[in-house]
PDB file of C-alpha atoms in Angstrom:
ATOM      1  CA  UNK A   1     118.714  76.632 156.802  1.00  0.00           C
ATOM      2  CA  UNK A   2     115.460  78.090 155.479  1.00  0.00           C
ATOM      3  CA  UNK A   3     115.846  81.993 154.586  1.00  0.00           C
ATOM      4  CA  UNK A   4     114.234  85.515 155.459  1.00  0.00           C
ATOM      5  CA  UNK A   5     110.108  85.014 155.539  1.00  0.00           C
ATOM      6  CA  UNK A   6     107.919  87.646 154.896  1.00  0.00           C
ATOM      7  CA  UNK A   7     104.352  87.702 154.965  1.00  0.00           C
ATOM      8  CA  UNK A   8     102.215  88.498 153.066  1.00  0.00           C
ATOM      9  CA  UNK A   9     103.764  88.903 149.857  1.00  0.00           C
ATOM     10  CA  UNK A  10     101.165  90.977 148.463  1.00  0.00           C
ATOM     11  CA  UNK A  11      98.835  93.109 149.954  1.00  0.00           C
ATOM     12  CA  UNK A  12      96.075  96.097 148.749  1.00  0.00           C
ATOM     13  CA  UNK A  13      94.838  98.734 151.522  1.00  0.00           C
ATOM     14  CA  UNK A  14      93.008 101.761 150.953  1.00  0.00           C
ATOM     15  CA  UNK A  15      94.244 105.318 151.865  1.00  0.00           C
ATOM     16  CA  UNK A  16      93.603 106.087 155.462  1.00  0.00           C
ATOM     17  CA  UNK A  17      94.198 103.016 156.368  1.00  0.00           C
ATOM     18  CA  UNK A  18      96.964 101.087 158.801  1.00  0.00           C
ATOM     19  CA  UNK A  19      98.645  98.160 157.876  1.00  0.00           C
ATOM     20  CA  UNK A  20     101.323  95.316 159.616  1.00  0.00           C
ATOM     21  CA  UNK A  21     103.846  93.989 157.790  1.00  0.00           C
ATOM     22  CA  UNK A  22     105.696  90.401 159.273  1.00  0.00           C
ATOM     23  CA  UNK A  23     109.496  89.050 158.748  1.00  0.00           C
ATOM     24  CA  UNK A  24     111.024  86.034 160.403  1.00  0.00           C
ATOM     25  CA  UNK A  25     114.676  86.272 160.313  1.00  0.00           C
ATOM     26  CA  UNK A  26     117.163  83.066 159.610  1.00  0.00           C
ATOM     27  CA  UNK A  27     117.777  81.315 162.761  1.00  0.00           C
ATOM     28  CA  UNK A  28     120.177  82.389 164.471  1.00  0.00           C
ATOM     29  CA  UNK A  29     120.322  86.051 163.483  1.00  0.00           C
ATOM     30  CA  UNK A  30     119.382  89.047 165.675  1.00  0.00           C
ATOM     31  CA  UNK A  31     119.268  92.114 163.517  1.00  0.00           C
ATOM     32  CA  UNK A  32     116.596  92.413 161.476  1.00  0.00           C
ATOM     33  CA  UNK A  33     116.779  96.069 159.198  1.00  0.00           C
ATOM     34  CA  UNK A  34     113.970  97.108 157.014  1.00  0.00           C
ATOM     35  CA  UNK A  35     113.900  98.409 153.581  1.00  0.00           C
ATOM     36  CA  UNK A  36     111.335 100.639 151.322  1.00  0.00           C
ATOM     37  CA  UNK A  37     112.153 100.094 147.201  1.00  0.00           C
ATOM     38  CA  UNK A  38     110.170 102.422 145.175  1.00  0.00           C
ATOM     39  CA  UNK A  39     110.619 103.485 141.301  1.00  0.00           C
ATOM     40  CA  UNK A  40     112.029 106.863 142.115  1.00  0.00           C
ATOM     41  CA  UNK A  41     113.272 106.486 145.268  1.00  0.00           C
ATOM     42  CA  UNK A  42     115.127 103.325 144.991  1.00  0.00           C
ATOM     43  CA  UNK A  43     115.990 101.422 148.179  1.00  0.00           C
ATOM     44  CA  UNK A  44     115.570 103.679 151.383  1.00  0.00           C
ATOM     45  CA  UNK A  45     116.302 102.336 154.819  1.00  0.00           C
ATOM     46  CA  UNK A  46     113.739 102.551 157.265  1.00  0.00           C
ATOM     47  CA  UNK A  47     115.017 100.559 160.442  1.00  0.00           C
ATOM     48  CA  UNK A  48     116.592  98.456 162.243  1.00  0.00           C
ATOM     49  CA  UNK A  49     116.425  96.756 165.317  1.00  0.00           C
ATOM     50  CA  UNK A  50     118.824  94.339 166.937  1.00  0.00           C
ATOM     51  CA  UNK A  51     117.694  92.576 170.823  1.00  0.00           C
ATOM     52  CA  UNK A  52     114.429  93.818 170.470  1.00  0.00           C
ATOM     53  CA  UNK A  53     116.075  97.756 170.392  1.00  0.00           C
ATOM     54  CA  UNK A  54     115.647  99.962 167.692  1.00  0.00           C
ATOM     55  CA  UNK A  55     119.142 100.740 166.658  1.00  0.00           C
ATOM     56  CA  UNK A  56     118.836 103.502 163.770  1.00  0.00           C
ATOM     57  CA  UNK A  57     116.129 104.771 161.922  1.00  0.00           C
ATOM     58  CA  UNK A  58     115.979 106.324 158.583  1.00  0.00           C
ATOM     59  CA  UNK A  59     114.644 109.199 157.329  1.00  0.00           C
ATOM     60  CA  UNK A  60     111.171 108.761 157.398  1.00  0.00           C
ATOM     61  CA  UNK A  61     107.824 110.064 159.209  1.00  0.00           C
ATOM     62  CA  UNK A  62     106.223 108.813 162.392  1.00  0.00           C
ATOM     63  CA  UNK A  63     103.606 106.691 160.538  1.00  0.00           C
ATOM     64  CA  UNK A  64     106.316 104.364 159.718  1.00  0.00           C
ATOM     65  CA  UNK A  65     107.020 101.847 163.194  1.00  0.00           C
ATOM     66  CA  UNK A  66     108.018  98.368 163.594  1.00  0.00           C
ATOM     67  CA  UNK A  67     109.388  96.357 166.768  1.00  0.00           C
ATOM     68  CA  UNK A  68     111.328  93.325 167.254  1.00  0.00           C
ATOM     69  CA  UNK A  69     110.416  90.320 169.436  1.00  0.00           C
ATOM     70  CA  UNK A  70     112.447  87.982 171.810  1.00  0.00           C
ATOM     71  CA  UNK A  71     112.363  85.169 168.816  1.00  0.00           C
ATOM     72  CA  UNK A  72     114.058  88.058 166.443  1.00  0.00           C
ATOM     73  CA  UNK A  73     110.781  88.169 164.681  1.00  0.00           C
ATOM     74  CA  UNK A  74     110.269  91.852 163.742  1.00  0.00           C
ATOM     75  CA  UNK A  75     107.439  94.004 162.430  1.00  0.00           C
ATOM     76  CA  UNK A  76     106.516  97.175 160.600  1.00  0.00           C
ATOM     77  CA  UNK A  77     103.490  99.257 161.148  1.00  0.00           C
ATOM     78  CA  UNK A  78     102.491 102.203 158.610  1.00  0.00           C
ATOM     79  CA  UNK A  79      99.242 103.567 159.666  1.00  0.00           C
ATOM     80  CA  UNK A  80      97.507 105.964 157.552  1.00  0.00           C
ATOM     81  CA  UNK A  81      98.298 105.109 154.437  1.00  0.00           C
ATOM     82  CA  UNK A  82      99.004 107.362 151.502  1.00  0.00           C
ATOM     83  CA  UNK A  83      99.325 106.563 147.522  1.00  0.00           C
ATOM     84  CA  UNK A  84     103.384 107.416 148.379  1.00  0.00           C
ATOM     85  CA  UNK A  85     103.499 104.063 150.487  1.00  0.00           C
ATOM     86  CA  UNK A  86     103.043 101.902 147.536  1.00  0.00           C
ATOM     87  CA  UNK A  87     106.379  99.998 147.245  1.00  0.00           C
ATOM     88  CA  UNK A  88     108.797  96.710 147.920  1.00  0.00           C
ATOM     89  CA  UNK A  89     109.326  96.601 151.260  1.00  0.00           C
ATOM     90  CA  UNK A  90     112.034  94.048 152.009  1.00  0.00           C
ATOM     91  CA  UNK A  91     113.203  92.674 155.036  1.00  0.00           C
ATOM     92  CA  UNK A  92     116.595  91.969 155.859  1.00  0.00           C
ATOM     93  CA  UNK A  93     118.802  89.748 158.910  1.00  0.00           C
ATOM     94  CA  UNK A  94     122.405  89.426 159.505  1.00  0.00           C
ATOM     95  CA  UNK A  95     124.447  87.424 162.317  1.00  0.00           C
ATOM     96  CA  UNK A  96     125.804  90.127 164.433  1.00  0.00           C
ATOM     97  CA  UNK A  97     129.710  90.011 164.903  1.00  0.00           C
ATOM     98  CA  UNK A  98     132.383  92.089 165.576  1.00  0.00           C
ATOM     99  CA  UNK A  99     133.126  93.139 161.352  1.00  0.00           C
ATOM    100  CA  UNK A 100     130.333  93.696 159.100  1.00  0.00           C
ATOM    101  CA  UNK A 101     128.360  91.102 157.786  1.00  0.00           C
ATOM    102  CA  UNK A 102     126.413  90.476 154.716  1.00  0.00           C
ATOM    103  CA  UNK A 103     122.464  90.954 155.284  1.00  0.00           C
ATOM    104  CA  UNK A 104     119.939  87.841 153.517  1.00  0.00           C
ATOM    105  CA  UNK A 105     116.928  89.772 152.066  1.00  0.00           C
ATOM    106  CA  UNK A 106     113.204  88.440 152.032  1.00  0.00           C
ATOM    107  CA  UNK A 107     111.090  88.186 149.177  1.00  0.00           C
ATOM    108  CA  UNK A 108     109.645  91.793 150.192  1.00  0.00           C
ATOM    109  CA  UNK A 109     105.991  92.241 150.355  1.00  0.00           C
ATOM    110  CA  UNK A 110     104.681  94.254 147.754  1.00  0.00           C
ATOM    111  CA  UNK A 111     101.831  97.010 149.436  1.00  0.00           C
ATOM    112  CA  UNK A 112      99.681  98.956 147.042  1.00  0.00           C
ATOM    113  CA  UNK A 113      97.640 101.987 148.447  1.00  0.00           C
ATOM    114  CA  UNK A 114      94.413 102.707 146.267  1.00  0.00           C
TER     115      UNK A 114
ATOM    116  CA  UNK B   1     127.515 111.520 154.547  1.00  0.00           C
ATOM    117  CA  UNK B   2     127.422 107.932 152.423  1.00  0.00           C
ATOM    118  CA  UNK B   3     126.759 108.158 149.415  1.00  0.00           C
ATOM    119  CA  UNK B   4     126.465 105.191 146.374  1.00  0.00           C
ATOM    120  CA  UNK B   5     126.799 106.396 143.040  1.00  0.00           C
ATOM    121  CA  UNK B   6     126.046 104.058 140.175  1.00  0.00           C
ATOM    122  CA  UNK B   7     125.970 106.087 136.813  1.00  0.00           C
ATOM    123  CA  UNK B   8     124.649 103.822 134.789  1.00  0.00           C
ATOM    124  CA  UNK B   9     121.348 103.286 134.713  1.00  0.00           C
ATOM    125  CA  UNK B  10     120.919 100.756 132.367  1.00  0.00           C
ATOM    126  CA  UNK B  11     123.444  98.376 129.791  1.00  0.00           C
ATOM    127  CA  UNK B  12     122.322  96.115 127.318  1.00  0.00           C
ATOM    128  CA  UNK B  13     124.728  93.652 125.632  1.00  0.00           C
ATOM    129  CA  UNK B  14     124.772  90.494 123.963  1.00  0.00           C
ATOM    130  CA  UNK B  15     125.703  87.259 125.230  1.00  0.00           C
ATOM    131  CA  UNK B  16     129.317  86.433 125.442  1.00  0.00           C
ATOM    132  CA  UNK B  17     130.088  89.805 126.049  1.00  0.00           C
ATOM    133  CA  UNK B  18     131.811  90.931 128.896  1.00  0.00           C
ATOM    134  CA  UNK B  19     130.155  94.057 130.898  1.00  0.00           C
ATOM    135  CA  UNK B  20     131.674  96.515 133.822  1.00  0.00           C
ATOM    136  CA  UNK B  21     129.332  97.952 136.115  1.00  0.00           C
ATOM    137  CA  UNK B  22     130.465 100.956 137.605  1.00  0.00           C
ATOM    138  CA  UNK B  23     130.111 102.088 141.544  1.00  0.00           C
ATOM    139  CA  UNK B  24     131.602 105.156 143.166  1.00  0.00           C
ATOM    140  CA  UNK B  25     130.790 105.911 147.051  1.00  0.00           C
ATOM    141  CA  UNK B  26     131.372 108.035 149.514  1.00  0.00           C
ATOM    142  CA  UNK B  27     132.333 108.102 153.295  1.00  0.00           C
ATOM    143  CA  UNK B  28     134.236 110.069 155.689  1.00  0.00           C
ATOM    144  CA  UNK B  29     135.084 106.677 157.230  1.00  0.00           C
ATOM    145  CA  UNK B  30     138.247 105.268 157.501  1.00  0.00           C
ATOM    146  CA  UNK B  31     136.289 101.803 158.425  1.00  0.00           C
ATOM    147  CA  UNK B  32     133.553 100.934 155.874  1.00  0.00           C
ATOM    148  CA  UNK B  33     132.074  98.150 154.022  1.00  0.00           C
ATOM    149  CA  UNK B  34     131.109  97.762 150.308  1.00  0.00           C
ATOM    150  CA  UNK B  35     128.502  95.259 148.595  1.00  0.00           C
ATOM    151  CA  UNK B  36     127.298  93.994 145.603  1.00  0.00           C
ATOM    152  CA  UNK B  37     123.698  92.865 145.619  1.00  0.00           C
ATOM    153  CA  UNK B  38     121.975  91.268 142.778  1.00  0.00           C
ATOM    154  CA  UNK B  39     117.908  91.705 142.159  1.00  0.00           C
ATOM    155  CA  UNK B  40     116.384  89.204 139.684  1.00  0.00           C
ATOM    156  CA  UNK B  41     112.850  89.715 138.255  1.00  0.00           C
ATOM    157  CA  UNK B  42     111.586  87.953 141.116  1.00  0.00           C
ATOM    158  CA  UNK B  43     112.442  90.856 143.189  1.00  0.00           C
ATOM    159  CA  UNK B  44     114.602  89.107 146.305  1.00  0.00           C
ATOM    160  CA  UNK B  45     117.926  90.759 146.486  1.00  0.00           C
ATOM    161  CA  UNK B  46     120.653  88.004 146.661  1.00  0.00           C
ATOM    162  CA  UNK B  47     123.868  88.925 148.341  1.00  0.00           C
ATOM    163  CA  UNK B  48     127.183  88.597 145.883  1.00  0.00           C
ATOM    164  CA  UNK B  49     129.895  90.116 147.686  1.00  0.00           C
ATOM    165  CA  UNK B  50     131.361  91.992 150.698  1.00  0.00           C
ATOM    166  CA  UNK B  51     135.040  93.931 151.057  1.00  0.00           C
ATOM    167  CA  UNK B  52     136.346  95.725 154.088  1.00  0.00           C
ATOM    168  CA  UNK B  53     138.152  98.880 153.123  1.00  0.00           C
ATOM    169  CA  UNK B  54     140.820  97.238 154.391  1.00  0.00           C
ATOM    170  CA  UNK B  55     140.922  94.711 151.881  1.00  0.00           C
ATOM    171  CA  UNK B  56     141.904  96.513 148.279  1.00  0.00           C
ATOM    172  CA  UNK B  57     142.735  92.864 146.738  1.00  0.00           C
ATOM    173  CA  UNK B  58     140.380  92.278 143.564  1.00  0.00           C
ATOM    174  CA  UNK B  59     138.560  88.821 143.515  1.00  0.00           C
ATOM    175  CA  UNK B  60     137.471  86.520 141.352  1.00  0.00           C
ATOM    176  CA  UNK B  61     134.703  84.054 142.033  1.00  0.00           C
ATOM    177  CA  UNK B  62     133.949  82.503 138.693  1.00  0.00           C
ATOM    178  CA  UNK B  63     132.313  84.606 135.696  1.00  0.00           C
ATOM    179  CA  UNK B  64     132.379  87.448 138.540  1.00  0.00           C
ATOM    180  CA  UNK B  65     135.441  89.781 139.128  1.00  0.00           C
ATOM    181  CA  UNK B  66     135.352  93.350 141.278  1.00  0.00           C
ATOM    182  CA  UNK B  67     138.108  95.450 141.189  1.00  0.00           C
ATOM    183  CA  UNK B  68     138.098  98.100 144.848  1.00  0.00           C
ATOM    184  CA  UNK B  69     140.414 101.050 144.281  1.00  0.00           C
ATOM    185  CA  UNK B  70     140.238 103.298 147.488  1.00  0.00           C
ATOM    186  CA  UNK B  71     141.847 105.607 145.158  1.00  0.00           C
ATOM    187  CA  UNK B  72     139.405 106.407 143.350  1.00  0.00           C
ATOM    188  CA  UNK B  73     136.496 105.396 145.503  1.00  0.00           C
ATOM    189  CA  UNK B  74     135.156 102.563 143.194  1.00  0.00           C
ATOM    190  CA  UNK B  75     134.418  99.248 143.803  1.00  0.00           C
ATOM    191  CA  UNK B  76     133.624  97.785 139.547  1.00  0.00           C
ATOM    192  CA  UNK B  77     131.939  94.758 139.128  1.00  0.00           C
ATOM    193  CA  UNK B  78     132.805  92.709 135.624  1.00  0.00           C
ATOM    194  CA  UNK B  79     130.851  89.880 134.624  1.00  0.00           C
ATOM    195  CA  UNK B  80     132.578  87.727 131.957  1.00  0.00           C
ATOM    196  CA  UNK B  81     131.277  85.822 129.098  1.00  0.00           C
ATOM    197  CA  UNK B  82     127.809  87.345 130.215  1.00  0.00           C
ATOM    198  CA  UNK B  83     124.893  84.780 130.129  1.00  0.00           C
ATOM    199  CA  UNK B  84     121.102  85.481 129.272  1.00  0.00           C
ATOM    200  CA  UNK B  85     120.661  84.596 133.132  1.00  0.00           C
ATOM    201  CA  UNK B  86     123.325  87.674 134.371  1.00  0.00           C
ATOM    202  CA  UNK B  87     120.190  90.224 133.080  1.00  0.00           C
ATOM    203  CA  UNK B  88     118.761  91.291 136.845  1.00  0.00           C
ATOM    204  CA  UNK B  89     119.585  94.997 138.680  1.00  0.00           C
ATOM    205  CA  UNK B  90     122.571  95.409 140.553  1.00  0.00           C
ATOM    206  CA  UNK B  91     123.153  97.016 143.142  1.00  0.00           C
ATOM    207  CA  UNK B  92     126.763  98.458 145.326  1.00  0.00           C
ATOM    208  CA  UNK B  93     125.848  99.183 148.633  1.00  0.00           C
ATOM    209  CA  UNK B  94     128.045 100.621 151.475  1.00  0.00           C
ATOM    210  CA  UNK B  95     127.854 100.066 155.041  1.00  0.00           C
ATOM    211  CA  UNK B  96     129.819 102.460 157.419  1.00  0.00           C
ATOM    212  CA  UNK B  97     131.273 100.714 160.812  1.00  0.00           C
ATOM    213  CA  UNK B  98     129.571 100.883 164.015  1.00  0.00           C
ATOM    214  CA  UNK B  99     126.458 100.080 165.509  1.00  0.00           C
ATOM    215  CA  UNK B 100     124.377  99.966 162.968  1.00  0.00           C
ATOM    216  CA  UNK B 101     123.620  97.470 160.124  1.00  0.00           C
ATOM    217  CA  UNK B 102     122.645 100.172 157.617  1.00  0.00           C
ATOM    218  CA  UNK B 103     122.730  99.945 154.296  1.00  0.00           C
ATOM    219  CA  UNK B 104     123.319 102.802 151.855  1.00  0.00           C
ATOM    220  CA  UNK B 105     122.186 101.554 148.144  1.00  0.00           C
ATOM    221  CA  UNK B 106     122.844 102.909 144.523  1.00  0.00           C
ATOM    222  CA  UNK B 107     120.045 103.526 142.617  1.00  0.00           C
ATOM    223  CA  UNK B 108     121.337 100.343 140.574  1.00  0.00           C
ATOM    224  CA  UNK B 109     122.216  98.969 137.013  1.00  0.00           C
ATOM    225  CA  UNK B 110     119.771  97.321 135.031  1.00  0.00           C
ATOM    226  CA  UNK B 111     121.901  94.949 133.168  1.00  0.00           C
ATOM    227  CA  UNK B 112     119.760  92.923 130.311  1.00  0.00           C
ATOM    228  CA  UNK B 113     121.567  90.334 128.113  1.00  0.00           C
ATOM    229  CA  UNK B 114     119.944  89.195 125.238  1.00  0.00           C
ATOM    230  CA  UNK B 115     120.388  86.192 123.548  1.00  0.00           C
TER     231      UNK B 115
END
């Protein structure tokens, strides 16, 4: 069973400027929850969505979006980038049942704001 | 709120040793989830292991032992006979029941074993 995609794995932007991150979950899975990693911050949760619904959203600001689609593929949007966005950000799915499961992480894609 | 505590920020040991990494969370759950993550220098976090609060019986999967004392509100990880390719971050998570698939992360343990 092939594992969490995410594309691109590396990727430069400018301040100011908007970018789209991509994650395919593993077949099969319909909750897809997003991560930020950063040096001082650690790992953060920023969302997650499950059916295409947002179902919780961490603590951070409006610039930070994503959606889900009917094939479980999600997205995250961060326009207007600032130097502060520079990070991991991983991608996450887990098979939705009634107890807790554990979540298969994606390679992350690795965004640097110059 | 959840909270994952892990103290140490970084261990060093030689190979062979044995090492403890320590994790200490809290919830105002009865219902709640606890995980051990492990992050290689490739950077994808691979999934180790999962217990239910319910579930206070320490396991053993090889090298790897974790000891869950709702007690005391730690969930230890021990690697045994530590090997050169053990050295990665670690990371206890918790995950409160509900809706939500959130995790709550540590800040994690650097472990590096040197030859």
């Amino acid at each position: 069973k092939a594992g969490v995609t995410q594309t691109p794995r590396y990727l430069i932007k400018t301040r100011g400027q908007q970018v789209t991150l991509s994650c395919s979950p593993i077949s099969g899975h319909r909750s897809v929850s997003w991560y930020q990693q950063t040096p001082g911050q650690g790992l953060q949760f920023l969302f997650e969505y499950f059916s295409e619904t947002q179902r919780n959203k961490g603590n951070f600001p409006g610039r930070f979006s994503g959606r889900q689609f009917s094939n479980s593929r999600s997205e995250m949007n961060v326009s207007t980038l600032e130097l502060g966005d520079s990070a991991l950000y991983l991608c996450a799915s887990s098979l939705v049942t009634g107890a807790r499961n554990e979540q298969y992480f994606g390679p992350g894609t690795r965004l640097t704001v110059t | 709120a959840q909270k994952v505590t892990q103290a140490q920020t970084e261990i060093s040991v030689v190979e062979k040793e044995d090492v403890t990494l320590d994790c200490v969370y809290e919830t105002r759950d009865t219902t709640y989830y606890l995980f051990w993550y492990k992050q290689p220098p490739s950077g994808e976090l691979v999934f180790l292991i999962r217990r239910n609060s319910f579930d206070e019986q320490n396991e053993i999967s090889g090298r790897y032992s974790w000891n869950f004392q709702k007690s005391t509100s730690s969930f230890n990880f021990t690697i045994t006979a530590s090997q050169v390719v053990d050295s990665a971050v670690y990371f206890c998570a918790l995950s409160e029941a509900g809706g939500s698939e959130k995790l709550v992360f540590g800040k994690g343990t650097k472990l590096t074993v040197n030859p």
